[in-house]
Short mmCIF file of C-alpha atoms in Angstrom, two decimals:
data_model
loop_
_atom_site.label_atom_id
_atom_site.label_comp_id
_atom_site.label_asym_id
_atom_site.label_seq_id
_atom_site.Cartn_x
_atom_site.Cartn_y
_atom_site.Cartn_z
CA UNK A 1 -16.78 -16.92 -21.16
CA UNK A 2 -17.70 -16.57 -17.60
CA UNK A 3 -18.87 -19.93 -17.71
CA UNK A 4 -15.57 -21.20 -19.42
CA UNK A 5 -13.28 -19.66 -16.20
CA UNK A 6 -15.81 -21.17 -13.43
CA UNK A 7 -15.35 -24.58 -15.19
CA UNK A 8 -11.80 -24.38 -15.45
CA UNK A 9 -10.39 -22.26 -12.30
CA UNK A 10 -12.93 -21.76 -9.85
CA UNK A 11 -12.48 -25.36 -8.58
CA UNK A 12 -8.95 -25.57 -8.46
CA UNK A 13 -7.35 -24.85 -5.11
CA UNK A 14 -4.90 -21.75 -5.19
CA UNK A 15 -6.04 -20.58 -8.64
CA UNK A 16 -8.49 -18.09 -9.12
CA UNK A 17 -11.51 -16.94 -6.73
CA UNK A 18 -15.06 -15.76 -8.49
CA UNK A 19 -16.24 -13.00 -5.82
CA UNK A 20 -19.26 -12.56 -8.01
CA UNK A 21 -21.18 -15.46 -5.96
CA UNK A 22 -21.51 -16.37 -2.42
CA UNK A 23 -21.16 -14.76 0.97
CA UNK A 24 -19.84 -10.94 0.69
CA UNK A 25 -18.58 -10.79 3.97
CA UNK A 26 -17.15 -14.36 4.21
CA UNK A 27 -15.22 -13.81 0.67
CA UNK A 28 -13.70 -10.78 1.30
CA UNK A 29 -12.51 -11.81 4.84
CA UNK A 30 -11.20 -15.24 3.11
CA UNK A 31 -9.23 -13.06 0.77
CA UNK A 32 -8.29 -10.58 2.93
CA UNK A 33 -6.92 -12.67 5.41
CA UNK A 34 -3.74 -13.69 3.47
CA UNK A 35 -3.37 -9.96 2.49
CA UNK A 36 -3.52 -9.21 5.94
CA UNK A 37 -0.41 -11.45 7.14
CA UNK A 38 1.57 -10.64 4.36
CA UNK A 39 1.33 -7.26 5.03
CA UNK A 40 2.24 -7.67 8.91
CA UNK A 41 4.86 -9.71 7.78
CA UNK A 42 6.25 -6.54 6.02
CA UNK A 43 6.07 -4.54 8.84
CA UNK A 44 7.33 -7.53 11.31
CA UNK A 45 10.45 -7.13 9.24
CA UNK A 46 10.33 -3.53 8.80
CA UNK A 47 10.08 -3.13 12.74
CA UNK A 48 13.15 -5.79 13.15
CA UNK A 49 15.33 -3.49 10.84
CA UNK A 50 14.71 -1.10 13.03
CA UNK A 51 15.54 -2.84 16.14
CA UNK A 52 18.83 -4.25 14.73
CA UNK A 53 19.88 -1.12 13.19
CA UNK A 54 18.77 0.23 16.87
CA UNK A 55 20.42 -2.26 19.05
CA UNK A 56 23.55 -2.78 16.49
CA UNK A 57 24.12 0.78 15.10
CA UNK A 58 22.84 2.92 17.46
CA UNK A 59 19.89 5.93 17.67
CA UNK A 60 21.35 7.44 14.68
CA UNK A 61 20.76 4.66 12.68
CA UNK A 62 16.85 4.90 14.09
CA UNK A 63 16.82 8.51 13.07
CA UNK A 64 18.47 8.00 9.73
CA UNK A 65 15.90 5.30 8.45
CA UNK A 66 12.93 7.82 9.53
CA UNK A 67 15.09 10.23 7.95
CA UNK A 68 14.11 9.19 4.57
CA UNK A 69 11.35 7.02 5.21
CA UNK A 70 8.52 9.58 3.63
CA UNK A 71 10.72 9.07 0.58
CA UNK A 72 10.81 5.47 0.44
CA UNK A 73 7.10 5.39 1.05
CA UNK A 74 6.53 7.61 -1.71
CA UNK A 75 7.88 5.75 -3.92
CA UNK A 76 7.02 2.46 -2.71
CA UNK A 77 3.20 3.72 -2.72
CA UNK A 78 3.21 5.13 -6.27
CA UNK A 79 4.25 1.79 -7.74
CA UNK A 80 2.11 -0.21 -5.34
CA UNK A 81 -0.89 2.26 -6.47
CA UNK A 82 -0.18 1.74 -9.89
CA UNK A 83 -0.38 -1.90 -10.45
CA UNK A 84 -3.43 -1.52 -7.62
CA UNK A 85 -5.12 0.15 -10.31
CA UNK A 86 -3.89 -2.02 -12.95
CA UNK A 87 -5.17 -4.93 -11.16
CA UNK A 88 -8.85 -3.57 -10.66
CA UNK A 89 -9.03 -3.54 -14.76
CA UNK A 90 -7.91 -6.81 -15.19
CA UNK A 91 -10.54 -8.15 -12.09
CA UNK A 92 -12.80 -6.35 -14.16
CA UNK A 93 -12.29 -8.41 -17.61
CA UNK A 94 -12.26 -11.35 -15.02
CA UNK A 95 -15.48 -10.39 -13.74
CA UNK A 96 -17.01 -10.15 -17.29
CA UNK A 97 -15.54 -13.14 -18.49
CA UNK A 98 -13.66 -11.91 -21.47
CA UNK A 99 -10.67 -13.88 -21.84
CA UNK A 100 -8.91 -11.69 -24.73
CA UNK A 101 -9.56 -8.50 -23.21
CA UNK A 102 -8.14 -9.86 -20.10
CA UNK A 103 -4.97 -11.24 -21.44
CA UNK A 104 -4.40 -7.58 -23.47
CA UNK A 105 -4.76 -5.94 -19.89
CA UNK A 106 -2.46 -8.40 -18.41
CA UNK A 107 0.32 -7.30 -21.80
CA UNK A 108 -0.55 -3.96 -20.68
CA UNK A 109 0.38 -4.25 -16.98
CA UNK A 110 3.62 -5.58 -18.45
CA UNK A 111 4.77 -3.40 -20.68
CA UNK A 112 3.65 -0.12 -18.59
CA UNK A 113 5.71 -1.55 -15.54
CA UNK A 114 8.75 -2.07 -17.70
CA UNK A 115 8.29 1.65 -18.91
CA UNK A 116 7.62 3.16 -14.99
CA UNK A 117 10.65 0.71 -13.82
CA UNK A 118 13.10 2.66 -15.74
CA UNK A 119 11.88 6.43 -15.25
CA UNK A 120 10.89 6.11 -11.81
CA UNK A 121 14.67 4.49 -10.75
CA UNK A 122 16.44 7.20 -13.05
CA UNK A 123 14.30 10.17 -11.96
CA UNK A 124 14.57 8.82 -8.33
CA UNK A 125 18.79 8.27 -8.30
CA UNK A 126 19.11 12.15 -10.05
CA UNK A 127 16.85 13.71 -7.26
CA UNK A 128 17.60 12.06 -4.20
CA UNK A 129 20.05 14.36 -3.08
CA UNK A 130 18.84 17.79 -3.28
CA UNK A 131 15.71 16.34 -1.76
CA UNK A 132 17.29 15.20 1.32
CA UNK A 133 18.94 18.68 1.98
CA UNK A 134 15.60 20.23 1.00
CA UNK A 135 14.28 18.22 3.66
CA UNK A 136 16.86 19.66 6.25
CA UNK A 137 18.12 15.96 7.20
CA UNK A 138 19.83 16.33 10.43
CA UNK A 139 23.52 17.00 9.29
CA UNK A 140 24.97 14.03 11.84
CA UNK A 141 22.39 11.12 9.97
CA UNK A 142 22.53 12.68 6.24
CA UNK A 143 25.21 10.30 5.31
CA UNK A 144 23.73 7.55 6.56
CA UNK A 145 19.92 8.46 5.53
CA UNK A 146 21.47 8.98 1.65
CA UNK A 147 23.35 5.56 1.77
CA UNK A 148 20.03 3.85 3.08
CA UNK A 149 17.41 5.71 0.24
CA UNK A 150 20.47 5.14 -2.59
CA UNK A 151 20.42 1.30 -1.93
CA UNK A 152 16.43 0.93 -1.89
CA UNK A 153 15.99 3.08 -5.01
CA UNK A 154 18.57 1.48 -6.95
CA UNK A 155 16.46 -1.85 -6.30
CA UNK A 156 13.23 0.11 -7.13
CA UNK A 157 12.43 -2.37 -10.39
CA UNK A 158 12.35 -5.46 -7.89
CA UNK A 159 9.63 -3.91 -5.81
CA UNK A 160 7.93 -2.66 -8.75
CA UNK A 161 7.87 -6.13 -10.49
CA UNK A 162 6.68 -7.80 -7.35
CA UNK A 163 3.47 -5.33 -6.88
CA UNK A 164 2.81 -6.11 -10.50
CA UNK A 165 3.14 -9.93 -9.82
CA UNK A 166 1.11 -9.78 -6.52
CA UNK A 167 -1.42 -7.46 -8.09
CA UNK A 168 -2.39 -10.15 -11.10
CA UNK A 169 -2.70 -12.88 -8.90
CA UNK A 170 -5.13 -11.14 -6.48
CA UNK A 171 -6.92 -9.87 -9.43
CA UNK A 172 -7.89 -13.03 -10.21
CA UNK A 173 -8.56 -14.10 -6.64
CA UNK A 174 -5.65 -15.33 -5.46
CA UNK A 175 -3.85 -13.95 -2.57
CA UNK A 176 -2.68 -17.02 -0.78
CA UNK A 177 0.63 -17.22 -3.43
CA UNK A 178 1.67 -13.50 -2.99
CA UNK A 179 1.28 -14.05 0.89
CA UNK A 180 4.11 -17.35 0.62
CA UNK A 181 6.71 -15.44 -1.34
CA UNK A 182 6.07 -12.25 0.64
CA UNK A 183 6.71 -14.59 4.14
CA UNK A 184 9.55 -16.25 2.41
CA UNK A 185 11.16 -12.85 1.85
CA UNK A 186 10.43 -11.31 4.78
CA UNK A 187 11.90 -14.34 6.58
CA UNK A 188 15.09 -13.85 4.00
CA UNK A 189 14.99 -10.04 4.58
CA UNK A 190 15.80 -10.75 8.52
CA UNK A 191 18.54 -13.43 7.78
CA UNK A 192 20.00 -11.54 5.66
CA UNK A 193 19.61 -8.11 8.17
CA UNK A 194 21.44 -10.14 10.54
CA UNK A 195 24.21 -11.22 8.45
CA UNK A 196 25.33 -8.10 6.98
CA UNK A 197 24.74 -5.73 10.33
CA UNK A 198 25.75 -8.41 13.12
CA UNK A 199 28.37 -10.89 11.52
CA UNK A 200 29.82 -8.04 8.53
CA UNK A 201 28.83 -5.08 10.98
CA UNK A 202 27.72 -3.08 8.09
CA UNK A 203 26.16 0.17 8.62
CA UNK A 204 22.57 1.12 7.19
CA UNK A 205 23.28 0.49 3.69
CA UNK A 206 23.62 -3.17 4.59
CA UNK A 207 20.12 -2.97 6.02
CA UNK A 208 19.05 -1.55 2.59
CA UNK A 209 20.65 -4.21 1.14
CA UNK A 210 19.05 -7.05 2.60
CA UNK A 211 15.65 -5.12 1.85
CA UNK A 212 16.63 -4.92 -1.96
CA UNK A 213 18.25 -8.87 -2.10
CA UNK A 214 15.23 -10.16 -0.45
CA UNK A 215 12.39 -8.50 -2.59
CA UNK A 216 14.54 -9.48 -5.88
CA UNK A 217 14.48 -13.19 -4.60
CA UNK A 218 10.55 -13.09 -3.95
CA UNK A 219 9.94 -11.25 -7.41
CA UNK A 220 12.01 -14.06 -9.08
CA UNK A 221 10.03 -16.71 -7.36
CA UNK A 222 6.68 -15.35 -8.02
CA UNK A 223 7.38 -14.83 -11.65
CA UNK A 224 7.87 -18.78 -12.38
CA UNK A 225 5.27 -19.01 -10.51
CA UNK A 226 3.16 -17.45 -12.59
CA UNK A 227 4.70 -18.64 -15.84
CA UNK A 228 4.21 -21.98 -15.01
CA UNK A 229 0.59 -22.40 -13.14
CA UNK A 230 -1.33 -19.50 -15.37
CA UNK A 231 -0.49 -19.75 -18.73
CA UNK A 232 -4.22 -20.34 -19.73
CA UNK A 233 -4.62 -16.54 -18.88
CA UNK A 234 -0.88 -15.22 -19.77
CA UNK A 235 -0.64 -12.99 -23.27
CA UNK A 236 0.89 -13.91 -26.64
CA UNK A 237 2.67 -11.79 -28.88
CA UNK A 238 -0.69 -10.95 -30.71
CA UNK A 239 -2.33 -9.50 -26.89
CA UNK A 240 0.53 -6.88 -27.30
CA UNK A 241 -1.54 -4.70 -29.68
CA UNK A 242 -3.46 -3.39 -26.85
CA UNK A 243 -6.85 -1.68 -27.72
CA UNK A 244 -6.80 2.39 -27.25
CA UNK A 245 -9.57 1.78 -24.89
CA UNK A 246 -7.73 -0.79 -22.70
CA UNK A 247 -4.72 0.98 -22.64
CA UNK A 248 -6.60 4.47 -21.91
CA UNK A 249 -8.24 2.60 -19.30
CA UNK A 250 -5.25 0.94 -17.62
CA UNK A 251 -3.22 4.00 -17.75
CA UNK A 252 -6.00 6.64 -16.24
CA UNK A 253 -6.99 4.03 -13.25
CA UNK A 254 -3.46 2.89 -12.90
CA UNK A 255 -1.75 6.59 -12.33
CA UNK A 256 -5.30 7.98 -10.35
CA UNK A 257 -4.48 5.00 -7.90
CA UNK A 258 -0.93 5.80 -7.84
CA UNK A 259 -1.56 9.52 -7.24
CA UNK A 260 -4.00 9.02 -4.68
CA UNK A 261 -1.71 7.00 -2.93
CA UNK A 262 1.46 9.21 -3.42
CA UNK A 263 -0.04 12.73 -2.73
CA UNK A 264 -0.81 11.96 0.33
CA UNK A 265 3.04 10.79 0.59
CA UNK A 266 4.13 13.88 -0.73
CA UNK A 267 2.52 15.49 2.03
CA UNK A 268 4.06 12.95 4.20
CA UNK A 269 7.34 14.52 2.96
CA UNK A 270 6.42 17.97 3.47
CA UNK A 271 5.78 16.82 7.13
CA UNK A 272 8.89 15.18 7.35
CA UNK A 273 10.83 18.31 6.52
CA UNK A 274 9.72 20.00 9.56
CA UNK A 275 9.96 17.00 11.84
CA UNK A 276 13.79 16.64 10.52
CA UNK A 277 14.04 20.34 11.87
CA UNK A 278 13.17 19.18 15.17
CA UNK A 279 15.98 17.18 15.99
CA UNK A 280 17.34 13.60 15.82
CA UNK A 281 15.82 12.25 19.04
CA UNK A 282 12.13 13.49 17.99
CA UNK A 283 13.12 11.94 14.61
CA UNK A 284 13.76 8.62 16.31
CA UNK A 285 10.70 9.14 18.33
CA UNK A 286 8.31 9.78 15.19
CA UNK A 287 10.22 7.11 13.67
CA UNK A 288 9.10 4.39 16.43
CA UNK A 289 5.54 5.70 16.48
CA UNK A 290 4.99 5.46 12.43
CA UNK A 291 6.59 1.88 12.55
CA UNK A 292 3.78 0.94 14.80
CA UNK A 293 1.05 3.11 13.30
CA UNK A 294 1.63 1.58 10.24
CA UNK A 295 1.49 -2.18 11.70
CA UNK A 296 -1.76 -1.39 13.11
CA UNK A 297 -2.95 -0.23 9.62
CA UNK A 298 -2.28 -3.38 7.85
CA UNK A 299 -5.36 -5.42 8.55
CA UNK A 300 -7.04 -2.11 7.33
CA UNK A 301 -5.14 -2.16 4.24
CA UNK A 302 -6.02 -5.72 3.72
CA UNK A 303 -9.57 -5.03 4.20
CA UNK A 304 -9.69 -2.33 1.63
CA UNK A 305 -7.28 -4.58 -1.07
CA UNK A 306 -10.08 -7.48 -0.64
CA UNK A 307 -13.09 -5.09 -1.38
CA UNK A 308 -11.42 -3.33 -3.98
CA UNK A 309 -11.14 -6.96 -6.13
CA UNK A 310 -14.67 -7.62 -4.74
CA UNK A 311 -16.25 -4.38 -6.00
CA UNK A 312 -14.13 -4.51 -9.45
CA UNK A 313 -15.51 -8.14 -10.13
CA UNK A 314 -18.79 -7.15 -9.15
CA UNK A 315 -18.97 -4.01 -11.03
CA UNK A 316 -17.87 -6.19 -13.96
CA UNK A 317 -20.71 -8.76 -13.67
CA UNK A 318 -23.09 -5.80 -13.29
CA UNK A 319 -24.03 -6.80 -9.57
CA UNK A 320 -24.53 -3.80 -8.02
CA UNK A 321 -26.72 -5.14 -4.97
CA UNK A 322 -23.67 -7.20 -3.70
CA UNK A 323 -21.61 -4.26 -3.88
CA UNK A 324 -23.48 -2.30 -1.59
CA UNK A 325 -23.76 -5.40 0.90
CA UNK A 326 -20.13 -5.56 0.59
CA UNK A 327 -19.55 -2.29 1.57
CA UNK A 328 -21.33 -2.13 4.28
CA UNK A 329 -19.56 -5.24 5.79
CA UNK A 330 -16.32 -3.88 5.11
CA UNK A 331 -17.06 -0.80 6.28
CA UNK A 332 -18.33 -2.43 10.02
CA UNK A 333 -15.39 -5.06 9.93
CA UNK A 334 -12.98 -1.87 9.83
CA UNK A 335 -14.39 0.18 12.60
CA UNK A 336 -14.44 -3.32 15.04
CA UNK A 337 -10.66 -3.46 13.90
CA UNK A 338 -10.02 0.04 14.61
CA UNK A 339 -11.60 -0.20 18.08
CA UNK A 340 -9.55 -3.44 18.70
CA UNK A 341 -6.12 -1.72 17.84
CA UNK A 342 -6.79 1.40 20.00
CA UNK A 343 -7.63 -0.99 22.92
CA UNK A 344 -4.27 -2.80 22.17
CA UNK A 345 -2.14 0.76 21.98
CA UNK A 346 -3.53 1.48 25.52
CA UNK A 347 -2.27 -1.79 27.05
CA UNK A 348 0.86 -2.26 25.34
CA UNK A 349 1.87 0.86 23.51
CA UNK A 350 4.61 1.71 26.01
CA UNK A 351 6.28 -1.54 25.85
CA UNK A 352 5.82 -2.19 22.00
CA UNK A 353 7.82 1.58 21.95
CA UNK A 354 10.54 0.41 24.24
CA UNK A 355 10.75 -2.95 22.26
CA UNK A 356 11.07 -1.32 18.81
CA UNK A 357 13.76 1.47 20.27
CA UNK A 358 16.00 -0.55 21.76
CA UNK A 359 16.38 2.73 23.91
CA UNK A 360 15.40 3.89 27.53
CA UNK A 361 15.95 7.94 26.51
CA UNK A 362 12.61 9.29 27.78
CA UNK A 363 12.07 12.33 25.20
CA UNK A 364 12.15 9.59 22.25
CA UNK A 365 9.56 7.19 24.34
CA UNK A 366 7.56 10.10 25.88
CA UNK A 367 6.88 11.72 22.59
CA UNK A 368 6.92 7.98 20.53
CA UNK A 369 3.73 7.42 23.17
CA UNK A 370 1.99 11.00 22.28
CA UNK A 371 1.97 10.45 19.34
CA UNK A 372 0.13 6.94 19.69
CA UNK A 373 -2.61 8.78 21.98
CA UNK A 374 -3.19 11.46 19.47
CA UNK A 375 -3.97 8.92 16.39
CA UNK A 376 -5.47 5.84 17.48
CA UNK A 377 -8.70 7.17 18.51
CA UNK A 378 -9.19 8.21 15.07
CA UNK A 379 -8.63 5.09 13.26
CA UNK A 380 -11.78 4.75 12.65
CA UNK A 381 -12.87 7.07 10.06
CA UNK A 382 -9.28 5.95 8.69
CA UNK A 383 -10.37 2.42 7.89
CA UNK A 384 -13.82 3.77 6.38
CA UNK A 385 -11.31 6.14 4.30
CA UNK A 386 -9.46 3.46 2.68
CA UNK A 387 -11.96 1.34 1.58
CA UNK A 388 -14.06 3.73 0.59
CA UNK A 389 -11.21 5.34 -2.04
CA UNK A 390 -10.60 1.74 -3.04
CA UNK A 391 -14.20 0.87 -3.30
CA UNK A 392 -14.78 3.94 -5.77
CA UNK A 393 -11.96 3.32 -7.92
CA UNK A 394 -13.20 -0.27 -8.22
CA UNK A 395 -16.68 1.06 -9.45
CA UNK A 396 -14.72 3.33 -11.92
CA UNK A 397 -15.06 6.69 -9.97
CA UNK A 398 -11.18 7.80 -9.69
CA UNK A 399 -11.54 11.56 -9.43
CA UNK A 400 -13.03 12.09 -6.05
CA UNK A 401 -10.43 9.81 -4.29
CA UNK A 402 -7.38 11.60 -6.21
CA UNK A 403 -9.21 14.69 -4.57
CA UNK A 404 -9.42 13.41 -1.32
CA UNK A 405 -5.69 12.95 -1.44
CA UNK A 406 -4.80 16.46 -2.70
CA UNK A 407 -6.97 17.55 0.39
CA UNK A 408 -4.77 15.33 2.52
CA UNK A 409 -1.85 17.34 1.04
CA UNK A 410 -2.63 20.77 1.59
CA UNK A 411 -3.58 19.79 5.60
CA UNK A 412 0.09 18.43 5.69
CA UNK A 413 1.38 21.72 3.92
CA UNK A 414 0.10 23.93 6.32
CA UNK A 415 0.87 21.44 9.53
CA UNK A 416 4.57 21.69 7.77
CA UNK A 417 4.55 25.71 7.34
CA UNK A 418 2.48 26.98 10.13
CA UNK A 419 1.61 24.58 13.20
CA UNK A 420 5.20 22.36 13.52
CA UNK A 421 6.74 25.27 13.96
CA UNK A 422 4.98 26.68 16.69
CA UNK A 423 3.64 23.45 18.17
CA UNK A 424 6.44 21.19 17.56
CA UNK A 425 5.98 17.85 17.67
CA UNK A 426 2.78 17.85 19.22
CA UNK A 427 1.38 19.96 16.23
CA UNK A 428 2.85 17.05 13.99
CA UNK A 429 1.31 14.07 15.64
CA UNK A 430 -2.02 15.95 14.71
CA UNK A 431 -1.86 16.66 11.31
CA UNK A 432 -2.46 13.31 9.85
CA UNK A 433 -5.35 12.03 11.54
CA UNK A 434 -7.02 15.72 10.96
CA UNK A 435 -6.62 14.91 7.50
CA UNK A 436 -8.38 11.04 8.09
CA UNK A 437 -11.48 13.18 9.44
CA UNK A 438 -11.50 15.60 6.53
CA UNK A 439 -11.31 13.17 3.71
CA UNK A 440 -13.57 10.59 4.75
CA UNK A 441 -16.31 13.44 5.46
CA UNK A 442 -15.73 14.72 2.04
CA UNK A 443 -15.78 11.16 0.23
CA UNK A 444 -18.98 10.19 2.33
CA UNK A 445 -20.79 13.11 0.60
CA UNK A 446 -19.15 12.60 -2.65
CA UNK A 447 -20.34 8.76 -2.88
CA UNK A 448 -23.76 9.86 -1.86
CA UNK A 449 -24.27 11.83 -4.82
CA UNK A 450 -22.34 10.00 -7.48
CA UNK A 451 -23.37 6.45 -6.32
CA UNK A 452 -26.88 6.99 -8.61
CA UNK A 453 -24.41 8.23 -11.61
CA UNK A 454 -22.31 5.21 -11.09
CA UNK A 455 -25.15 2.50 -11.34
CA UNK A 456 -27.00 4.50 -14.02
CA UNK A 457 -23.99 4.40 -16.38
CA UNK A 458 -23.22 1.03 -15.60
CA UNK A 459 -27.00 0.32 -16.48
CA UNK A 460 -26.72 1.95 -19.93
CA UNK A 461 -23.33 0.08 -20.64
CA UNK A 462 -25.44 -3.25 -20.15
#
C-alpha cells in the first residue's frame, strides 16, 4: 500500500511528502519552513492589529485586546491542539500506507470538528461575560474587551475548520498550501483592519471582525482546494462507519493535544487576572511584550509541528532510528534559534516595543522591556520543551506531555495568588520562564524512562 502512495503522490509538487526516507534535518526544515512563514504572518497581522488599534483608537484599545488575549488563546489553542492531535493519527496511517484507515481517520476528523465547533462556540458565548469579570478586567476597558472577544468567539467555527484543513494537509506532508491561504488571510486581515478602523472609525469590534472575516475566507478557499486536489484520500459514505479503535485513537490523541495546549492557557488566564489588577498601563505593557515574545516563539512552533509529522510518519513506518536522529536535529535547531532570538532582542527589543505600541509612555515601555529581558534568556529550554511534547505525542505517549502542562498550570496559579500580589509585574514576568525550566526537566526524565518501553510496544505491534 505504501508503494501505491509513493507512486501516485510522492513526485507531485505540492501534494504529499513521505518523510520516512531522506535526510531528517533536510525534511524537517523543508516541511517546517512554510509553517514558520505562516506562523510569522499570523503574528505580523496580530501585531498590526495592535498597532492600528493603538495608533487609531488609543492605549485603552491595546489594553482591551490584551485583557481578553488569554481567553482567546485558550479557545484557539484548544481547537488547534485537537486538530494537531487528529493530524498525528492521519500522518501515522499515511506512514503505514493503509488507505482505508487513512480515509476513516479523515472522516472521524470531520465529524469531531463539527461537534466541537458547536459545543465550544455555545459554551464560550455563555461564560465569556462572567469570566471577564472574574479576571478583574479594568472597568475602563471592560466594554471594549467584551466586544472584542464576543466577535472572536462568534467566528470560532471558521478557526476550527481552518485548523482542520491545515492539519489534514500537514499530516500528509503538504505544508505549502496552508501557507498560501494563511498569507492571503493575513493580507486580507490587515486590509480589513485599515478599512474598519481607519476609514469607518470602528472600535476594537472592527479589529475582531476583520480577523474573523479573513479567517472565514481562508477556510473556504483551503477547503475548496482539498476537495479539488485530494479526492484520492477523501472519505466516502462508507468511511463514516468508523471503527471503534480508530475513533478512540483519534479522540484520545486529539484531546490530549488539546488539553496539553489549553491547560497552559488556563494558567495564563489566571495569571492574566492578576496582571489585569495591576492597572491599564501594566496591561498594555504586558500585551506589547507578549506580542513580541509570541513572534519569536514561531520558529520553535514551526519546528515542533514539523517534528511531530516527521515522528508520526516514521512511527507508523516502524523506523525508530530515524526518529532518534530527527529529534536530535530538531533539538539542535531549536537551541540555535533560541540563542539568535535572544541576541536580536538585546539589539532591537526596545525599538520593537515602541513600534508595536505607538506610545512614549515610560511605564509601558520600561515594563515591556523588563519582561523581554527575563523571558528571552530561557528560550532554549522552551524550544526543547515544545518539540519534546509534540514528538512524544507522535509516538503515542499522551500522558506525560499533558502532565507537564498541569505542572505549568500549578506554577502559574502559585504566581497569580502568591507572587504577583507581592512582587507585581516583575513576579508575573518570572512565572512563565520558570514553568519552561521545570517542565522540560520533567519531560527529559520521563522520556528517558519511557523511550525503551515505547520502542518495545512498537516492536510487539509489528
